[in-house]
């Protein structure tokens, strides 16, 4: 089918799709500029869009991408893989894993050379697993992590319960030298997303202040998605994760 000596080549991008994505990104960047009260980065959530959409978004100059599925992230990040043979996404991309973290996926995540952050650490055990997997994979820099908090107390939502947060964060800070504890992350409930100020974001900001003072360094806030990032920025978000506003609406999950 193809020779293994064939050189990988960049993924082809449809120019019309590219300019549509660029327009959406500019709008979001404008909103960020107009609403932020702290330094804030944009993470473009590319699930479940094809790698060509990531390539289109990358050519805007933005570097941070978020993915929810380990397999999809691994495939998109590899230079040569079976989904996109002999095509690659640029190594400059800074990948954020933002999906539910399973312990048995830590090794696969650690194999990604340009993984920038895991935003969904939700227990000491998984932090330790990720810490050890990162060490075993011989990276030069520690891996950035956010601890996910279940600010809305929803039974099916991932994240550490607020009451447990000091204990979990102190332990991660002490026992995970290969992780760089960057901040706290929340998704929040759908109902709260319609409120301004959003109680989940207010709660996360309070918890951040508390944990930062316990640890002795300032943590970031990762909060805000397409429907609520402007509100999140006003409440101090440093990291907004925007998907559908950039890439278009997703088909509802089956
Ligand atoms: C899907 C997803 C996003 C992006 O959601 P949009 O509403 O499409 O912007 C952000 N964060 C997490 C954790 C997600 O799963």
PDB file of C-alpha atoms and ligand atoms in Angstrom:
ATOM      1  CA  UNK A   1       0.000   0.000   0.000  1.00  0.00           C
ATOM      2  CA  UNK A   2       2.713   2.474   0.979  1.00  0.00           C
ATOM      3  CA  UNK A   3       6.409   2.178   1.460  1.00  0.00           C
ATOM      4  CA  UNK A   4       7.723   2.539   4.985  1.00  0.00           C
ATOM      5  CA  UNK A   5      10.372   4.879   3.596  1.00  0.00           C
ATOM      6  CA  UNK A   6       7.718   7.319   2.506  1.00  0.00           C
ATOM      7  CA  UNK A   7       8.017  10.596   4.443  1.00  0.00           C
ATOM      8  CA  UNK A   8       5.096  11.741   6.582  1.00  0.00           C
ATOM      9  CA  UNK A   9       3.385  14.777   5.137  1.00  0.00           C
ATOM     10  CA  UNK A  10       1.148  17.434   6.677  1.00  0.00           C
ATOM     11  CA  UNK A  11      -2.574  16.759   6.734  1.00  0.00           C
ATOM     12  CA  UNK A  12      -4.533  18.378   3.913  1.00  0.00           C
ATOM     13  CA  UNK A  13      -6.896  21.130   4.982  1.00  0.00           C
ATOM     14  CA  UNK A  14      -9.900  22.444   3.071  1.00  0.00           C
ATOM     15  CA  UNK A  15      -9.334  26.221   2.720  1.00  0.00           C
ATOM     16  CA  UNK A  16     -12.981  27.095   3.290  1.00  0.00           C
ATOM     17  CA  UNK A  17     -13.159  25.022   6.468  1.00  0.00           C
ATOM     18  CA  UNK A  18      -9.899  26.547   7.574  1.00  0.00           C
ATOM     19  CA  UNK A  19     -11.125  30.124   7.212  1.00  0.00           C
ATOM     20  CA  UNK A  20     -14.378  29.264   9.006  1.00  0.00           C
ATOM     21  CA  UNK A  21     -12.398  27.808  11.931  1.00  0.00           C
ATOM     22  CA  UNK A  22     -10.046  30.804  11.967  1.00  0.00           C
ATOM     23  CA  UNK A  23     -13.000  33.204  12.141  1.00  0.00           C
ATOM     24  CA  UNK A  24     -14.447  31.315  15.089  1.00  0.00           C
ATOM     25  CA  UNK A  25     -11.083  31.337  16.850  1.00  0.00           C
ATOM     26  CA  UNK A  26     -10.717  35.109  16.371  1.00  0.00           C
ATOM     27  CA  UNK A  27     -14.141  35.655  17.902  1.00  0.00           C
ATOM     28  CA  UNK A  28     -13.272  33.558  20.915  1.00  0.00           C
ATOM     29  CA  UNK A  29      -9.883  35.278  21.302  1.00  0.00           C
ATOM     30  CA  UNK A  30     -11.666  38.634  21.205  1.00  0.00           C
ATOM     31  CA  UNK A  31     -14.069  37.517  23.908  1.00  0.00           C
ATOM     32  CA  UNK A  32     -11.127  36.320  25.995  1.00  0.00           C
ATOM     33  CA  UNK A  33      -9.385  39.657  25.609  1.00  0.00           C
ATOM     34  CA  UNK A  34     -12.549  41.547  26.582  1.00  0.00           C
ATOM     35  CA  UNK A  35     -13.565  39.453  29.589  1.00  0.00           C
ATOM     36  CA  UNK A  36     -10.446  38.146  31.243  1.00  0.00           C
ATOM     37  CA  UNK A  37      -9.269  39.503  34.555  1.00  0.00           C
ATOM     38  CA  UNK A  38      -6.240  37.196  34.745  1.00  0.00           C
ATOM     39  CA  UNK A  39      -3.868  35.708  32.222  1.00  0.00           C
ATOM     40  CA  UNK A  40      -5.916  33.212  30.214  1.00  0.00           C
ATOM     41  CA  UNK A  41      -5.154  30.649  27.544  1.00  0.00           C
ATOM     42  CA  UNK A  42      -7.455  29.111  25.001  1.00  0.00           C
ATOM     43  CA  UNK A  43      -7.639  25.330  24.760  1.00  0.00           C
ATOM     44  CA  UNK A  44      -9.341  24.278  21.542  1.00  0.00           C
ATOM     45  CA  UNK A  45     -11.353  21.125  22.168  1.00  0.00           C
ATOM     46  CA  UNK A  46     -11.144  19.130  19.005  1.00  0.00           C
ATOM     47  CA  UNK A  47     -13.262  16.099  19.972  1.00  0.00           C
ATOM     48  CA  UNK A  48     -14.562  14.342  17.873  1.00  0.00           C
ATOM     49  CA  UNK A  49     -13.326  16.296  14.889  1.00  0.00           C
ATOM     50  CA  UNK A  50     -10.897  14.918  12.351  1.00  0.00           C
ATOM     51  CA  UNK A  51      -7.202  15.699  12.486  1.00  0.00           C
ATOM     52  CA  UNK A  52      -7.688  18.017   9.490  1.00  0.00           C
ATOM     53  CA  UNK A  53      -9.745  20.333  11.754  1.00  0.00           C
ATOM     54  CA  UNK A  54      -6.908  20.333  14.279  1.00  0.00           C
ATOM     55  CA  UNK A  55      -4.485  21.199  11.494  1.00  0.00           C
ATOM     56  CA  UNK A  56      -6.788  24.038  10.387  1.00  0.00           C
ATOM     57  CA  UNK A  57      -6.997  25.382  13.935  1.00  0.00           C
ATOM     58  CA  UNK A  58      -3.243  25.053  14.408  1.00  0.00           C
ATOM     59  CA  UNK A  59      -2.539  27.258  11.404  1.00  0.00           C
ATOM     60  CA  UNK A  60      -4.251  30.117  13.286  1.00  0.00           C
ATOM     61  CA  UNK A  61      -1.204  30.162  15.556  1.00  0.00           C
ATOM     62  CA  UNK A  62      -2.952  28.741  18.626  1.00  0.00           C
ATOM     63  CA  UNK A  63      -1.088  25.832  20.222  1.00  0.00           C
ATOM     64  CA  UNK A  64      -3.279  24.330  22.944  1.00  0.00           C
ATOM     65  CA  UNK A  65      -5.664  21.498  22.072  1.00  0.00           C
ATOM     66  CA  UNK A  66      -7.901  19.386  24.298  1.00  0.00           C
ATOM     67  CA  UNK A  67      -9.040  15.812  23.731  1.00  0.00           C
ATOM     68  CA  UNK A  68     -11.420  13.595  25.713  1.00  0.00           C
ATOM     69  CA  UNK A  69     -10.474  10.153  24.479  1.00  0.00           C
ATOM     70  CA  UNK A  70      -7.079   8.597  25.091  1.00  0.00           C
ATOM     71  CA  UNK A  71      -7.065   6.541  21.923  1.00  0.00           C
ATOM     72  CA  UNK A  72      -8.012   9.507  19.747  1.00  0.00           C
ATOM     73  CA  UNK A  73      -5.391  11.661  21.403  1.00  0.00           C
ATOM     74  CA  UNK A  74      -2.673   9.040  20.991  1.00  0.00           C
ATOM     75  CA  UNK A  75      -3.559   8.560  17.326  1.00  0.00           C
ATOM     76  CA  UNK A  76      -3.720  12.272  16.578  1.00  0.00           C
ATOM     77  CA  UNK A  77      -0.421  12.949  18.307  1.00  0.00           C
ATOM     78  CA  UNK A  78       1.626  10.267  16.596  1.00  0.00           C
ATOM     79  CA  UNK A  79       3.570  10.979  13.482  1.00  0.00           C
ATOM     80  CA  UNK A  80       2.694   7.722  11.791  1.00  0.00           C
ATOM     81  CA  UNK A  81      -0.447   5.896  12.810  1.00  0.00           C
ATOM     82  CA  UNK A  82      -3.146   3.759  11.286  1.00  0.00           C
ATOM     83  CA  UNK A  83      -5.915   6.359  11.372  1.00  0.00           C
ATOM     84  CA  UNK A  84      -3.961   8.869   9.362  1.00  0.00           C
ATOM     85  CA  UNK A  85      -1.132   6.969   7.701  1.00  0.00           C
ATOM     86  CA  UNK A  86       1.840   9.114   6.817  1.00  0.00           C
ATOM     87  CA  UNK A  87       0.227  12.282   7.964  1.00  0.00           C
ATOM     88  CA  UNK A  88       1.034  14.188  11.101  1.00  0.00           C
ATOM     89  CA  UNK A  89      -0.098  16.987  13.303  1.00  0.00           C
ATOM     90  CA  UNK A  90       2.675  19.387  14.229  1.00  0.00           C
ATOM     91  CA  UNK A  91       4.751  18.518  17.279  1.00  0.00           C
ATOM     92  CA  UNK A  92       4.381  22.080  18.516  1.00  0.00           C
ATOM     93  CA  UNK A  93       0.835  21.268  19.558  1.00  0.00           C
ATOM     94  CA  UNK A  94       0.360  21.253  23.329  1.00  0.00           C
ATOM     95  CA  UNK A  95      -2.158  18.534  24.089  1.00  0.00           C
ATOM     96  CA  UNK A  96      -4.449  18.640  27.115  1.00  0.00           C
ATOM     97  CA  UNK A  97      -6.221  15.482  28.176  1.00  0.00           C
ATOM     98  CA  UNK A  98      -9.647  16.564  29.463  1.00  0.00           C
ATOM     99  CA  UNK A  99     -11.598  13.289  29.519  1.00  0.00           C
ATOM    100  CA  UNK A 100     -12.358  10.936  32.402  1.00  0.00           C
ATOM    101  CA  UNK A 101      -9.018   9.456  33.477  1.00  0.00           C
ATOM    102  CA  UNK A 102      -8.728   5.712  33.959  1.00  0.00           C
ATOM    103  CA  UNK A 103      -5.696   4.299  35.759  1.00  0.00           C
ATOM    104  CA  UNK A 104      -5.014   1.789  33.000  1.00  0.00           C
ATOM    105  CA  UNK A 105      -4.601   4.638  30.474  1.00  0.00           C
ATOM    106  CA  UNK A 106      -1.802   6.467  32.285  1.00  0.00           C
ATOM    107  CA  UNK A 107       0.922   4.654  30.394  1.00  0.00           C
ATOM    108  CA  UNK A 108      -0.615   5.428  26.978  1.00  0.00           C
ATOM    109  CA  UNK A 109      -0.948   9.097  27.922  1.00  0.00           C
ATOM    110  CA  UNK A 110       2.660   9.222  29.131  1.00  0.00           C
ATOM    111  CA  UNK A 111       3.793   7.928  25.740  1.00  0.00           C
ATOM    112  CA  UNK A 112       2.655  11.163  24.045  1.00  0.00           C
ATOM    113  CA  UNK A 113       5.763  13.310  23.576  1.00  0.00           C
ATOM    114  CA  UNK A 114       3.885  16.608  23.442  1.00  0.00           C
ATOM    115  CA  UNK A 115       1.271  15.991  26.120  1.00  0.00           C
ATOM    116  CA  UNK A 116       1.122  19.352  27.926  1.00  0.00           C
ATOM    117  CA  UNK A 117      -1.402  18.724  30.687  1.00  0.00           C
ATOM    118  CA  UNK A 118      -3.864  16.311  32.206  1.00  0.00           C
ATOM    119  CA  UNK A 119      -6.795  18.320  33.493  1.00  0.00           C
ATOM    120  CA  UNK A 120      -8.789  15.531  35.069  1.00  0.00           C
ATOM    121  CA  UNK A 121      -6.769  14.095  37.943  1.00  0.00           C
ATOM    122  CA  UNK A 122      -9.441  13.055  40.424  1.00  0.00           C
ATOM    123  CA  UNK A 123      -7.645  10.963  43.054  1.00  0.00           C
ATOM    124  CA  UNK A 124      -4.282  10.542  44.766  1.00  0.00           C
ATOM    125  CA  UNK A 125      -3.989   7.052  43.308  1.00  0.00           C
ATOM    126  CA  UNK A 126      -4.332   8.254  39.729  1.00  0.00           C
ATOM    127  CA  UNK A 127      -1.920  11.113  40.365  1.00  0.00           C
ATOM    128  CA  UNK A 128       0.646   8.639  41.670  1.00  0.00           C
ATOM    129  CA  UNK A 129       0.077   6.321  38.696  1.00  0.00           C
ATOM    130  CA  UNK A 130       0.485   9.216  36.268  1.00  0.00           C
ATOM    131  CA  UNK A 131       3.560  10.438  38.142  1.00  0.00           C
ATOM    132  CA  UNK A 132       5.225   7.037  37.818  1.00  0.00           C
ATOM    133  CA  UNK A 133       4.198   6.558  34.174  1.00  0.00           C
ATOM    134  CA  UNK A 134       5.593   9.993  33.313  1.00  0.00           C
ATOM    135  CA  UNK A 135       8.890   9.177  35.034  1.00  0.00           C
ATOM    136  CA  UNK A 136       9.135   5.840  33.221  1.00  0.00           C
ATOM    137  CA  UNK A 137       8.613   7.567  29.863  1.00  0.00           C
ATOM    138  CA  UNK A 138      11.696   9.772  30.428  1.00  0.00           C
ATOM    139  CA  UNK A 139      10.305  13.232  29.738  1.00  0.00           C
ATOM    140  CA  UNK A 140      12.527  16.255  30.322  1.00  0.00           C
ATOM    141  CA  UNK A 141       9.891  18.342  32.069  1.00  0.00           C
ATOM    142  CA  UNK A 142       7.307  17.462  34.701  1.00  0.00           C
ATOM    143  CA  UNK A 143       3.753  17.004  33.419  1.00  0.00           C
ATOM    144  CA  UNK A 144       1.284  19.801  34.155  1.00  0.00           C
ATOM    145  CA  UNK A 145      -1.810  18.619  35.962  1.00  0.00           C
ATOM    146  CA  UNK A 146      -5.071  20.073  37.168  1.00  0.00           C
ATOM    147  CA  UNK A 147      -7.086  18.428  39.899  1.00  0.00           C
ATOM    148  CA  UNK A 148     -10.700  18.179  38.804  1.00  0.00           C
ATOM    149  CA  UNK A 149     -13.257  19.214  41.411  1.00  0.00           C
ATOM    150  CA  UNK A 150     -16.884  18.100  41.500  1.00  0.00           C
ATOM    151  CA  UNK A 151     -18.110  21.591  42.418  1.00  0.00           C
ATOM    152  CA  UNK A 152     -21.723  20.725  41.587  1.00  0.00           C
ATOM    153  CA  UNK A 153     -21.811  17.580  43.780  1.00  0.00           C
ATOM    154  CA  UNK A 154     -23.338  15.562  40.979  1.00  0.00           C
ATOM    155  CA  UNK A 155     -23.209  11.804  41.627  1.00  0.00           C
ATOM    156  CA  UNK A 156     -22.083  10.910  38.104  1.00  0.00           C
ATOM    157  CA  UNK A 157     -19.579  13.677  37.623  1.00  0.00           C
ATOM    158  CA  UNK A 158     -15.853  13.092  37.877  1.00  0.00           C
ATOM    159  CA  UNK A 159     -13.744  15.107  40.263  1.00  0.00           C
ATOM    160  CA  UNK A 160     -12.674  15.275  43.880  1.00  0.00           C
ATOM    161  CA  UNK A 161     -15.376  16.267  46.364  1.00  0.00           C
ATOM    162  CA  UNK A 162     -14.684  19.741  47.780  1.00  0.00           C
ATOM    163  CA  UNK A 163     -14.468  18.368  51.343  1.00  0.00           C
ATOM    164  CA  UNK A 164     -11.680  16.026  50.301  1.00  0.00           C
ATOM    165  CA  UNK A 165      -9.719  18.549  48.283  1.00  0.00           C
ATOM    166  CA  UNK A 166      -7.128  19.766  50.799  1.00  0.00           C
ATOM    167  CA  UNK A 167      -6.136  16.221  51.651  1.00  0.00           C
ATOM    168  CA  UNK A 168      -5.841  15.110  48.004  1.00  0.00           C
ATOM    169  CA  UNK A 169      -3.974  18.232  46.855  1.00  0.00           C
ATOM    170  CA  UNK A 170      -1.508  18.204  49.755  1.00  0.00           C
ATOM    171  CA  UNK A 171      -0.736  14.575  49.106  1.00  0.00           C
ATOM    172  CA  UNK A 172      -0.190  15.111  45.359  1.00  0.00           C
ATOM    173  CA  UNK A 173       2.035  18.096  46.068  1.00  0.00           C
ATOM    174  CA  UNK A 174       4.177  15.993  48.439  1.00  0.00           C
ATOM    175  CA  UNK A 175       4.371  12.693  46.595  1.00  0.00           C
ATOM    176  CA  UNK A 176       4.432  13.484  42.856  1.00  0.00           C
ATOM    177  CA  UNK A 177       7.727  15.146  41.853  1.00  0.00           C
ATOM    178  CA  UNK A 178       7.131  14.397  38.158  1.00  0.00           C
ATOM    179  CA  UNK A 179       3.881  16.338  38.124  1.00  0.00           C
ATOM    180  CA  UNK A 180       3.633  20.107  38.078  1.00  0.00           C
ATOM    181  CA  UNK A 181       0.493  20.971  40.022  1.00  0.00           C
ATOM    182  CA  UNK A 182      -0.901  23.780  37.880  1.00  0.00           C
ATOM    183  CA  UNK A 183      -4.406  24.264  39.181  1.00  0.00           C
ATOM    184  CA  UNK A 184      -8.009  23.235  39.716  1.00  0.00           C
ATOM    185  CA  UNK A 185     -10.500  22.365  37.026  1.00  0.00           C
ATOM    186  CA  UNK A 186     -14.275  22.045  36.964  1.00  0.00           C
ATOM    187  CA  UNK A 187     -16.903  21.262  34.372  1.00  0.00           C
ATOM    188  CA  UNK A 188     -19.888  22.324  36.463  1.00  0.00           C
ATOM    189  CA  UNK A 189     -23.520  21.424  36.050  1.00  0.00           C
ATOM    190  CA  UNK A 190     -25.600  22.238  33.004  1.00  0.00           C
ATOM    191  CA  UNK A 191     -28.124  24.109  35.176  1.00  0.00           C
ATOM    192  CA  UNK A 192     -25.458  26.307  36.771  1.00  0.00           C
ATOM    193  CA  UNK A 193     -24.046  27.104  33.351  1.00  0.00           C
ATOM    194  CA  UNK A 194     -27.119  29.254  32.687  1.00  0.00           C
ATOM    195  CA  UNK A 195     -26.494  31.367  35.815  1.00  0.00           C
ATOM    196  CA  UNK A 196     -24.252  34.397  36.056  1.00  0.00           C
ATOM    197  CA  UNK A 197     -22.192  34.362  38.170  1.00  0.00           C
ATOM    198  CA  UNK A 198     -22.032  30.605  37.824  1.00  0.00           C
ATOM    199  CA  UNK A 199     -21.992  29.062  41.345  1.00  0.00           C
ATOM    200  CA  UNK A 200     -19.598  26.316  40.186  1.00  0.00           C
ATOM    201  CA  UNK A 201     -17.044  28.883  39.061  1.00  0.00           C
ATOM    202  CA  UNK A 202     -17.437  30.946  42.225  1.00  0.00           C
ATOM    203  CA  UNK A 203     -16.907  27.791  44.260  1.00  0.00           C
ATOM    204  CA  UNK A 204     -13.821  26.736  42.284  1.00  0.00           C
ATOM    205  CA  UNK A 205     -12.272  30.196  42.694  1.00  0.00           C
ATOM    206  CA  UNK A 206     -12.821  30.041  46.485  1.00  0.00           C
ATOM    207  CA  UNK A 207     -11.299  26.568  46.664  1.00  0.00           C
ATOM    208  CA  UNK A 208      -8.354  27.712  44.574  1.00  0.00           C
ATOM    209  CA  UNK A 209      -7.604  30.534  47.017  1.00  0.00           C
ATOM    210  CA  UNK A 210      -7.807  28.138  49.934  1.00  0.00           C
ATOM    211  CA  UNK A 211      -5.587  25.435  48.408  1.00  0.00           C
ATOM    212  CA  UNK A 212      -3.077  27.970  47.070  1.00  0.00           C
ATOM    213  CA  UNK A 213      -2.587  29.347  50.547  1.00  0.00           C
ATOM    214  CA  UNK A 214      -2.186  25.851  52.004  1.00  0.00           C
ATOM    215  CA  UNK A 215       0.411  24.897  49.371  1.00  0.00           C
ATOM    216  CA  UNK A 216       2.182  28.257  49.309  1.00  0.00           C
ATOM    217  CA  UNK A 217       1.944  28.850  45.564  1.00  0.00           C
ATOM    218  CA  UNK A 218      -0.722  30.239  43.282  1.00  0.00           C
ATOM    219  CA  UNK A 219      -2.836  27.697  41.427  1.00  0.00           C
ATOM    220  CA  UNK A 220      -4.646  28.323  38.135  1.00  0.00           C
ATOM    221  CA  UNK A 221      -8.328  27.922  37.349  1.00  0.00           C
ATOM    222  CA  UNK A 222      -9.457  25.835  34.369  1.00  0.00           C
ATOM    223  CA  UNK A 223     -13.127  26.634  33.840  1.00  0.00           C
ATOM    224  CA  UNK A 224     -15.435  27.721  31.050  1.00  0.00           C
ATOM    225  CA  UNK A 225     -16.636  26.017  27.862  1.00  0.00           C
ATOM    226  CA  UNK A 226     -18.433  27.320  24.753  1.00  0.00           C
ATOM    227  CA  UNK A 227     -21.598  28.298  26.611  1.00  0.00           C
ATOM    228  CA  UNK A 228     -20.010  29.907  29.653  1.00  0.00           C
ATOM    229  CA  UNK A 229     -16.387  30.905  29.082  1.00  0.00           C
ATOM    230  CA  UNK A 230     -17.105  34.636  29.203  1.00  0.00           C
ATOM    231  CA  UNK A 231     -18.563  34.290  32.688  1.00  0.00           C
ATOM    232  CA  UNK A 232     -15.670  32.023  33.717  1.00  0.00           C
ATOM    233  CA  UNK A 233     -13.128  34.607  32.542  1.00  0.00           C
ATOM    234  CA  UNK A 234     -14.803  37.349  34.570  1.00  0.00           C
ATOM    235  CA  UNK A 235     -14.381  35.109  37.614  1.00  0.00           C
ATOM    236  CA  UNK A 236     -10.667  34.688  36.968  1.00  0.00           C
ATOM    237  CA  UNK A 237     -10.375  31.641  34.729  1.00  0.00           C
ATOM    238  CA  UNK A 238      -6.870  31.081  33.358  1.00  0.00           C
ATOM    239  CA  UNK A 239      -7.730  28.272  30.968  1.00  0.00           C
ATOM    240  CA  UNK A 240     -10.937  28.047  28.916  1.00  0.00           C
ATOM    241  CA  UNK A 241     -11.770  24.868  27.012  1.00  0.00           C
ATOM    242  CA  UNK A 242     -13.771  25.718  23.922  1.00  0.00           C
ATOM    243  CA  UNK A 243     -15.061  23.120  21.462  1.00  0.00           C
ATOM    244  CA  UNK A 244     -18.327  23.636  19.608  1.00  0.00           C
ATOM    245  CA  UNK A 245     -17.926  27.418  19.332  1.00  0.00           C
ATOM    246  CA  UNK A 246     -14.807  26.792  17.235  1.00  0.00           C
ATOM    247  CA  UNK A 247     -15.491  23.516  15.461  1.00  0.00           C
ATOM    248  CA  UNK A 248     -19.292  23.529  15.215  1.00  0.00           C
ATOM    249  CA  UNK A 249     -21.879  21.595  17.167  1.00  0.00           C
ATOM    250  CA  UNK A 250     -21.375  17.904  17.826  1.00  0.00           C
ATOM    251  CA  UNK A 251     -23.879  15.183  17.139  1.00  0.00           C
ATOM    252  CA  UNK A 252     -25.503  14.243  20.465  1.00  0.00           C
ATOM    253  CA  UNK A 253     -23.909  11.233  22.130  1.00  0.00           C
ATOM    254  CA  UNK A 254     -25.760   7.983  21.407  1.00  0.00           C
TER     255      UNK A 254
HETATM  256  C1  LIG B   1     -16.339  18.777  25.444  1.00  0.00           C
HETATM  257  C2  LIG B   1     -15.651  19.466  26.539  1.00  0.00           C
HETATM  258  C3  LIG B   1     -15.373  20.840  26.455  1.00  0.00           C
HETATM  259  C4  LIG B   1     -15.798  21.707  25.295  1.00  0.00           C
HETATM  260  O1  LIG B   1     -17.180  21.793  25.270  1.00  0.00           O
HETATM  261  P1  LIG B   1     -17.922  22.829  24.290  1.00  0.00           P
HETATM  262  O2  LIG B   1     -19.226  23.050  24.964  1.00  0.00           O
HETATM  263  O3  LIG B   1     -18.041  22.160  22.996  1.00  0.00           O
HETATM  264  O4  LIG B   1     -17.104  24.042  24.236  1.00  0.00           O
HETATM  265  C5  LIG B   1     -14.678  21.411  27.511  1.00  0.00           C
HETATM  266  N1  LIG B   1     -14.285  20.699  28.581  1.00  0.00           N
HETATM  267  C6  LIG B   1     -14.550  19.391  28.701  1.00  0.00           C
HETATM  268  C7  LIG B   1     -14.091  18.657  29.897  1.00  0.00           C
HETATM  269  C8  LIG B   1     -15.243  18.735  27.682  1.00  0.00           C
HETATM  270  O5  LIG B   1     -15.517  17.441  27.820  1.00  0.00           O
END
